[in-house]
Every structure is written in C-alpha cells, then in structure tokens.
C-alpha cells in the first residue's frame, strides 16, 4: 500500500489526471491487481484479474468502479533470450507483448502508444493494438532512443512473430 498525501491546492489537478487514467495502462504490469484512488470527493477502484489461456496468452480483465462493464484484453507476451542490447546493463531480459481489447468494434479507432510497460509518446502503428517492448528509452522514459538499432530490430522481429503466430489467430477466434 502506497499512500500519498496531497496539499489541497494540488488535489483538483490530481483529480483531473486520475479521471483521464486508462486502466489499459496496467495491462503489461504483472504484479498490480488493484489500484484505489481516494480524494475528498470520491473513490475510484480498478481491479485487475489475469487468467492464462495459452502458452504465451492471457486474458486480462479490468473492473473499474466508474464503468458499468469490465474491460477485457487478450495479452500475448514472449521473452526474447537472443535480444541483448549493446550495454547489457540496460535490460534484464528483453520482452515483447501485444494486447487488444476483446470488446472493441473494428470501426473504432483507439490510438494506442508504444509501451515499455507504460506508454511512451510514440503512437502504435496499429491503432487497435497495445504494443509493448523492452525498448531502450530516453532518460524521461517518454520516447525510444535511436541508438542500438540491432537490438530494437530484434524486438520488432519478435513483435512481428508474436503478431503473426498468436495475435491474429486469436483475433479471428474472437
């Protein structure tokens, strides 16, 4: 449990940011199962449940106290043992992942961003997919560094394999 007291002058700014918080931000974070946001005016609770359905796939469900229906995602991830950055201290183990919302209609444009667990400022080339990779990030963690292209190309190859072997087959079943 992490409690952060706020000055009353900052509470409205934080409330605005929390209103905009998307539960899908948590899709790649394995260890978070519940977030509770409390202010003097309201409480928002987001609960996360996970269930495996294949070797690399899991169903991630978000229940948000401010929404009537849960939001469900199919998530696929894989550890890439052969992807090693030039500076090996940068990444413990390289991982790629792709998630998509099961209940979205095809005509809706979502506009997700590329993620390294949390979203960066780079848009996903596939607006309906949340794409995650152990990308090398700039110091502010908002953008991908341009150096070490060989490492990033290996991540992209891993994402392509995950997309073609797992995600597309699962999406057709849905």
mmCIF file of C-alpha atoms in Angstrom:
data_model
loop_
_atom_site.group_PDB
_atom_site.id
_atom_site.type_symbol
_atom_site.label_atom_id
_atom_site.label_comp_id
_atom_site.label_asym_id
_atom_site.label_seq_id
_atom_site.Cartn_x
_atom_site.Cartn_y
_atom_site.Cartn_z
ATOM 1 C CA UNK A 1 0.000 0.000 0.000
ATOM 2 C CA UNK A 2 1.324 3.379 -1.022
ATOM 3 C CA UNK A 3 -0.428 6.466 0.357
ATOM 4 C CA UNK A 4 0.461 9.879 -0.986
ATOM 5 C CA UNK A 5 -0.997 12.834 0.910
ATOM 6 C CA UNK A 6 -1.720 15.921 -1.200
ATOM 7 C CA UNK A 7 -1.858 19.587 -0.482
ATOM 8 C CA UNK A 8 -5.411 20.817 -1.002
ATOM 9 C CA UNK A 9 -4.174 23.134 -3.779
ATOM 10 C CA UNK A 10 -2.969 20.135 -5.833
ATOM 11 C CA UNK A 11 -5.990 17.906 -5.293
ATOM 12 C CA UNK A 12 -8.038 19.220 -8.234
ATOM 13 C CA UNK A 13 -5.086 18.802 -10.631
ATOM 14 C CA UNK A 14 -4.563 15.226 -9.477
ATOM 15 C CA UNK A 15 -8.305 14.525 -9.719
ATOM 16 C CA UNK A 16 -8.266 15.669 -13.350
ATOM 17 C CA UNK A 17 -5.318 13.386 -14.144
ATOM 18 C CA UNK A 18 -6.940 10.423 -12.408
ATOM 19 C CA UNK A 19 -10.138 10.937 -14.387
ATOM 20 C CA UNK A 20 -8.115 10.571 -17.583
ATOM 21 C CA UNK A 21 -6.247 7.484 -16.320
ATOM 22 C CA UNK A 22 -6.873 4.486 -18.587
ATOM 23 C CA UNK A 23 -6.945 1.077 -16.926
ATOM 24 C CA UNK A 24 -5.246 -0.356 -20.028
ATOM 25 C CA UNK A 25 -2.046 1.325 -18.786
ATOM 26 C CA UNK A 26 -1.796 -1.615 -16.367
ATOM 27 C CA UNK A 27 -2.123 -4.391 -18.948
ATOM 28 C CA UNK A 28 1.601 -5.317 -19.000
ATOM 29 C CA UNK A 29 2.209 -4.858 -15.243
ATOM 30 C CA UNK A 30 2.018 -8.364 -13.791
ATOM 31 C CA UNK A 31 2.100 -7.547 -10.100
ATOM 32 C CA UNK A 32 -0.622 -4.914 -9.819
ATOM 33 C CA UNK A 33 -4.024 -6.370 -9.010
ATOM 34 C CA UNK A 34 -5.795 -3.345 -7.531
ATOM 35 C CA UNK A 35 -5.495 0.434 -7.576
ATOM 36 C CA UNK A 36 -7.516 2.653 -5.299
ATOM 37 C CA UNK A 37 -7.636 6.401 -5.881
ATOM 38 C CA UNK A 38 -9.172 8.357 -2.993
ATOM 39 C CA UNK A 39 -9.823 12.051 -2.748
ATOM 40 C CA UNK A 40 -12.043 14.126 -0.530
ATOM 41 C CA UNK A 41 -14.736 13.957 -3.209
ATOM 42 C CA UNK A 42 -14.638 10.378 -4.490
ATOM 43 C CA UNK A 43 -13.005 6.953 -4.571
ATOM 44 C CA UNK A 44 -12.104 5.087 -7.770
ATOM 45 C CA UNK A 45 -11.110 1.419 -7.646
ATOM 46 C CA UNK A 46 -9.594 -0.507 -10.555
ATOM 47 C CA UNK A 47 -9.175 -4.263 -10.120
ATOM 48 C CA UNK A 48 -7.150 -6.462 -12.451
ATOM 49 C CA UNK A 49 -7.622 -10.209 -12.897
ATOM 50 C CA UNK A 50 -5.489 -12.431 -15.115
ATOM 51 C CA UNK A 51 -6.083 -15.902 -16.499
ATOM 52 C CA UNK A 52 -3.804 -17.836 -18.864
ATOM 53 C CA UNK A 53 -5.394 -19.356 -21.947
ATOM 54 C CA UNK A 54 -2.318 -20.451 -23.915
ATOM 55 C CA UNK A 55 1.454 -20.780 -23.530
ATOM 56 C CA UNK A 56 2.009 -17.070 -24.254
ATOM 57 C CA UNK A 57 -1.518 -15.719 -23.853
ATOM 58 C CA UNK A 58 -3.630 -14.454 -21.023
ATOM 59 C CA UNK A 59 -6.956 -12.749 -20.569
ATOM 60 C CA UNK A 60 -6.691 -9.542 -18.546
ATOM 61 C CA UNK A 61 -9.919 -8.102 -17.139
ATOM 62 C CA UNK A 62 -10.262 -4.631 -15.639
ATOM 63 C CA UNK A 63 -13.126 -3.781 -13.344
ATOM 64 C CA UNK A 64 -13.393 -0.024 -12.832
ATOM 65 C CA UNK A 65 -15.749 1.395 -10.227
ATOM 66 C CA UNK A 66 -16.519 4.229 -12.663
ATOM 67 C CA UNK A 67 -17.628 1.934 -15.513
ATOM 68 C CA UNK A 68 -20.569 -0.402 -15.663
ATOM 69 C CA UNK A 69 -18.932 -3.232 -17.613
ATOM 70 C CA UNK A 70 -15.480 -4.793 -17.172
ATOM 71 C CA UNK A 71 -12.957 -4.275 -19.974
ATOM 72 C CA UNK A 72 -11.264 -7.412 -21.286
ATOM 73 C CA UNK A 73 -7.954 -7.680 -23.125
ATOM 74 C CA UNK A 74 -6.168 -10.586 -24.729
ATOM 75 C CA UNK A 75 -2.468 -10.263 -23.990
ATOM 76 C CA UNK A 76 0.401 -12.142 -25.599
ATOM 77 C CA UNK A 77 3.986 -11.813 -24.448
ATOM 78 C CA UNK A 78 7.291 -13.513 -25.007
ATOM 79 C CA UNK A 79 10.776 -13.223 -23.540
ATOM 80 C CA UNK A 80 13.434 -12.902 -26.245
ATOM 81 C CA UNK A 81 16.526 -14.687 -24.967
ATOM 82 C CA UNK A 82 18.576 -13.720 -28.046
ATOM 83 C CA UNK A 83 17.842 -9.967 -27.855
ATOM 84 C CA UNK A 84 20.666 -8.275 -25.972
ATOM 85 C CA UNK A 85 21.370 -4.532 -26.133
ATOM 86 C CA UNK A 86 24.916 -3.268 -26.664
ATOM 87 C CA UNK A 87 25.002 -2.226 -22.993
ATOM 88 C CA UNK A 88 23.662 -5.348 -21.274
ATOM 89 C CA UNK A 89 23.008 -3.445 -18.029
ATOM 90 C CA UNK A 90 20.139 -1.598 -19.745
ATOM 91 C CA UNK A 91 17.701 -4.526 -19.896
ATOM 92 C CA UNK A 92 17.377 -7.513 -17.574
ATOM 93 C CA UNK A 93 15.655 -9.665 -20.169
ATOM 94 C CA UNK A 94 14.082 -8.460 -23.382
ATOM 95 C CA UNK A 95 10.337 -8.905 -23.624
ATOM 96 C CA UNK A 96 7.718 -8.094 -26.240
ATOM 97 C CA UNK A 97 3.972 -8.079 -25.849
ATOM 98 C CA UNK A 98 0.813 -7.256 -27.748
ATOM 99 C CA UNK A 99 -2.642 -6.717 -26.270
ATOM 100 C CA UNK A 100 -6.004 -5.846 -27.728
ATOM 101 C CA UNK A 101 -9.393 -5.113 -26.249
ATOM 102 C CA UNK A 102 -11.741 -8.012 -26.876
ATOM 103 C CA UNK A 103 -14.948 -5.974 -26.828
ATOM 104 C CA UNK A 104 -13.944 -3.136 -29.203
ATOM 105 C CA UNK A 105 -15.767 -2.917 -32.503
ATOM 106 C CA UNK A 106 -13.475 -2.908 -35.524
ATOM 107 C CA UNK A 107 -14.581 0.537 -36.699
ATOM 108 C CA UNK A 108 -13.440 2.336 -33.549
ATOM 109 C CA UNK A 109 -10.017 3.953 -33.722
ATOM 110 C CA UNK A 110 -8.286 3.668 -30.377
ATOM 111 C CA UNK A 111 -4.899 5.259 -30.998
ATOM 112 C CA UNK A 112 -2.652 3.476 -28.510
ATOM 113 C CA UNK A 113 1.020 4.323 -27.983
ATOM 114 C CA UNK A 114 4.096 2.120 -27.962
ATOM 115 C CA UNK A 115 4.856 0.973 -24.422
ATOM 116 C CA UNK A 116 7.754 -0.086 -22.282
ATOM 117 C CA UNK A 117 5.352 -1.205 -19.555
ATOM 118 C CA UNK A 118 3.958 2.364 -19.564
ATOM 119 C CA UNK A 119 3.032 4.336 -22.698
ATOM 120 C CA UNK A 120 5.661 6.408 -24.483
ATOM 121 C CA UNK A 121 4.838 9.371 -26.696
ATOM 122 C CA UNK A 122 5.235 7.221 -29.857
ATOM 123 C CA UNK A 123 1.973 6.146 -31.488
ATOM 124 C CA UNK A 124 1.421 2.483 -32.246
ATOM 125 C CA UNK A 125 1.438 1.721 -35.975
ATOM 126 C CA UNK A 126 -1.650 -0.417 -35.268
ATOM 127 C CA UNK A 127 -4.300 1.737 -33.546
ATOM 128 C CA UNK A 128 -6.210 -1.235 -32.077
ATOM 129 C CA UNK A 129 -3.133 -2.878 -30.544
ATOM 130 C CA UNK A 130 -1.184 -2.005 -27.431
ATOM 131 C CA UNK A 131 2.404 -2.853 -28.306
ATOM 132 C CA UNK A 132 4.997 -3.371 -25.585
ATOM 133 C CA UNK A 133 8.706 -3.974 -25.816
ATOM 134 C CA UNK A 134 11.767 -3.620 -23.617
ATOM 135 C CA UNK A 135 12.750 -0.650 -25.774
ATOM 136 C CA UNK A 136 15.726 1.452 -24.745
ATOM 137 C CA UNK A 137 14.221 4.721 -23.548
ATOM 138 C CA UNK A 138 15.438 8.265 -23.177
ATOM 139 C CA UNK A 139 16.047 9.488 -19.632
ATOM 140 C CA UNK A 140 12.495 10.878 -19.279
ATOM 141 C CA UNK A 141 11.061 7.439 -20.307
ATOM 142 C CA UNK A 142 8.705 9.122 -22.795
ATOM 143 C CA UNK A 143 10.464 8.215 -26.043
ATOM 144 C CA UNK A 144 12.579 5.485 -27.587
ATOM 145 C CA UNK A 145 16.301 6.095 -28.033
ATOM 146 C CA UNK A 146 17.521 5.921 -31.611
ATOM 147 C CA UNK A 147 20.846 4.122 -30.980
ATOM 148 C CA UNK A 148 21.334 0.340 -30.812
ATOM 149 C CA UNK A 149 19.215 -0.313 -33.880
ATOM 150 C CA UNK A 150 20.202 -4.000 -33.966
ATOM 151 C CA UNK A 151 18.592 -4.532 -30.555
ATOM 152 C CA UNK A 152 15.434 -2.637 -31.500
ATOM 153 C CA UNK A 153 15.215 -4.538 -34.789
ATOM 154 C CA UNK A 154 15.311 -7.814 -32.806
ATOM 155 C CA UNK A 155 12.418 -6.559 -30.663
ATOM 156 C CA UNK A 156 10.460 -5.639 -33.796
ATOM 157 C CA UNK A 157 11.103 -9.107 -35.255
ATOM 158 C CA UNK A 158 9.840 -10.641 -32.001
ATOM 159 C CA UNK A 159 6.723 -8.472 -32.159
ATOM 160 C CA UNK A 160 6.108 -9.487 -35.782
ATOM 161 C CA UNK A 161 6.380 -13.169 -34.846
ATOM 162 C CA UNK A 162 4.012 -12.716 -31.890
ATOM 163 C CA UNK A 163 1.544 -10.845 -34.099
ATOM 164 C CA UNK A 164 1.528 -13.429 -36.881
ATOM 165 C CA UNK A 165 1.655 -16.586 -34.749
ATOM 166 C CA UNK A 166 -0.578 -15.694 -31.807
ATOM 167 C CA UNK A 167 -2.481 -12.421 -32.015
ATOM 168 C CA UNK A 168 -4.025 -12.781 -35.473
ATOM 169 C CA UNK A 169 -5.146 -16.368 -34.815
ATOM 170 C CA UNK A 170 -6.717 -15.337 -31.508
ATOM 171 C CA UNK A 171 -8.430 -12.280 -33.001
ATOM 172 C CA UNK A 172 -10.005 -14.444 -35.717
ATOM 173 C CA UNK A 173 -11.412 -16.720 -32.988
ATOM 174 C CA UNK A 174 -12.948 -13.703 -31.207
#
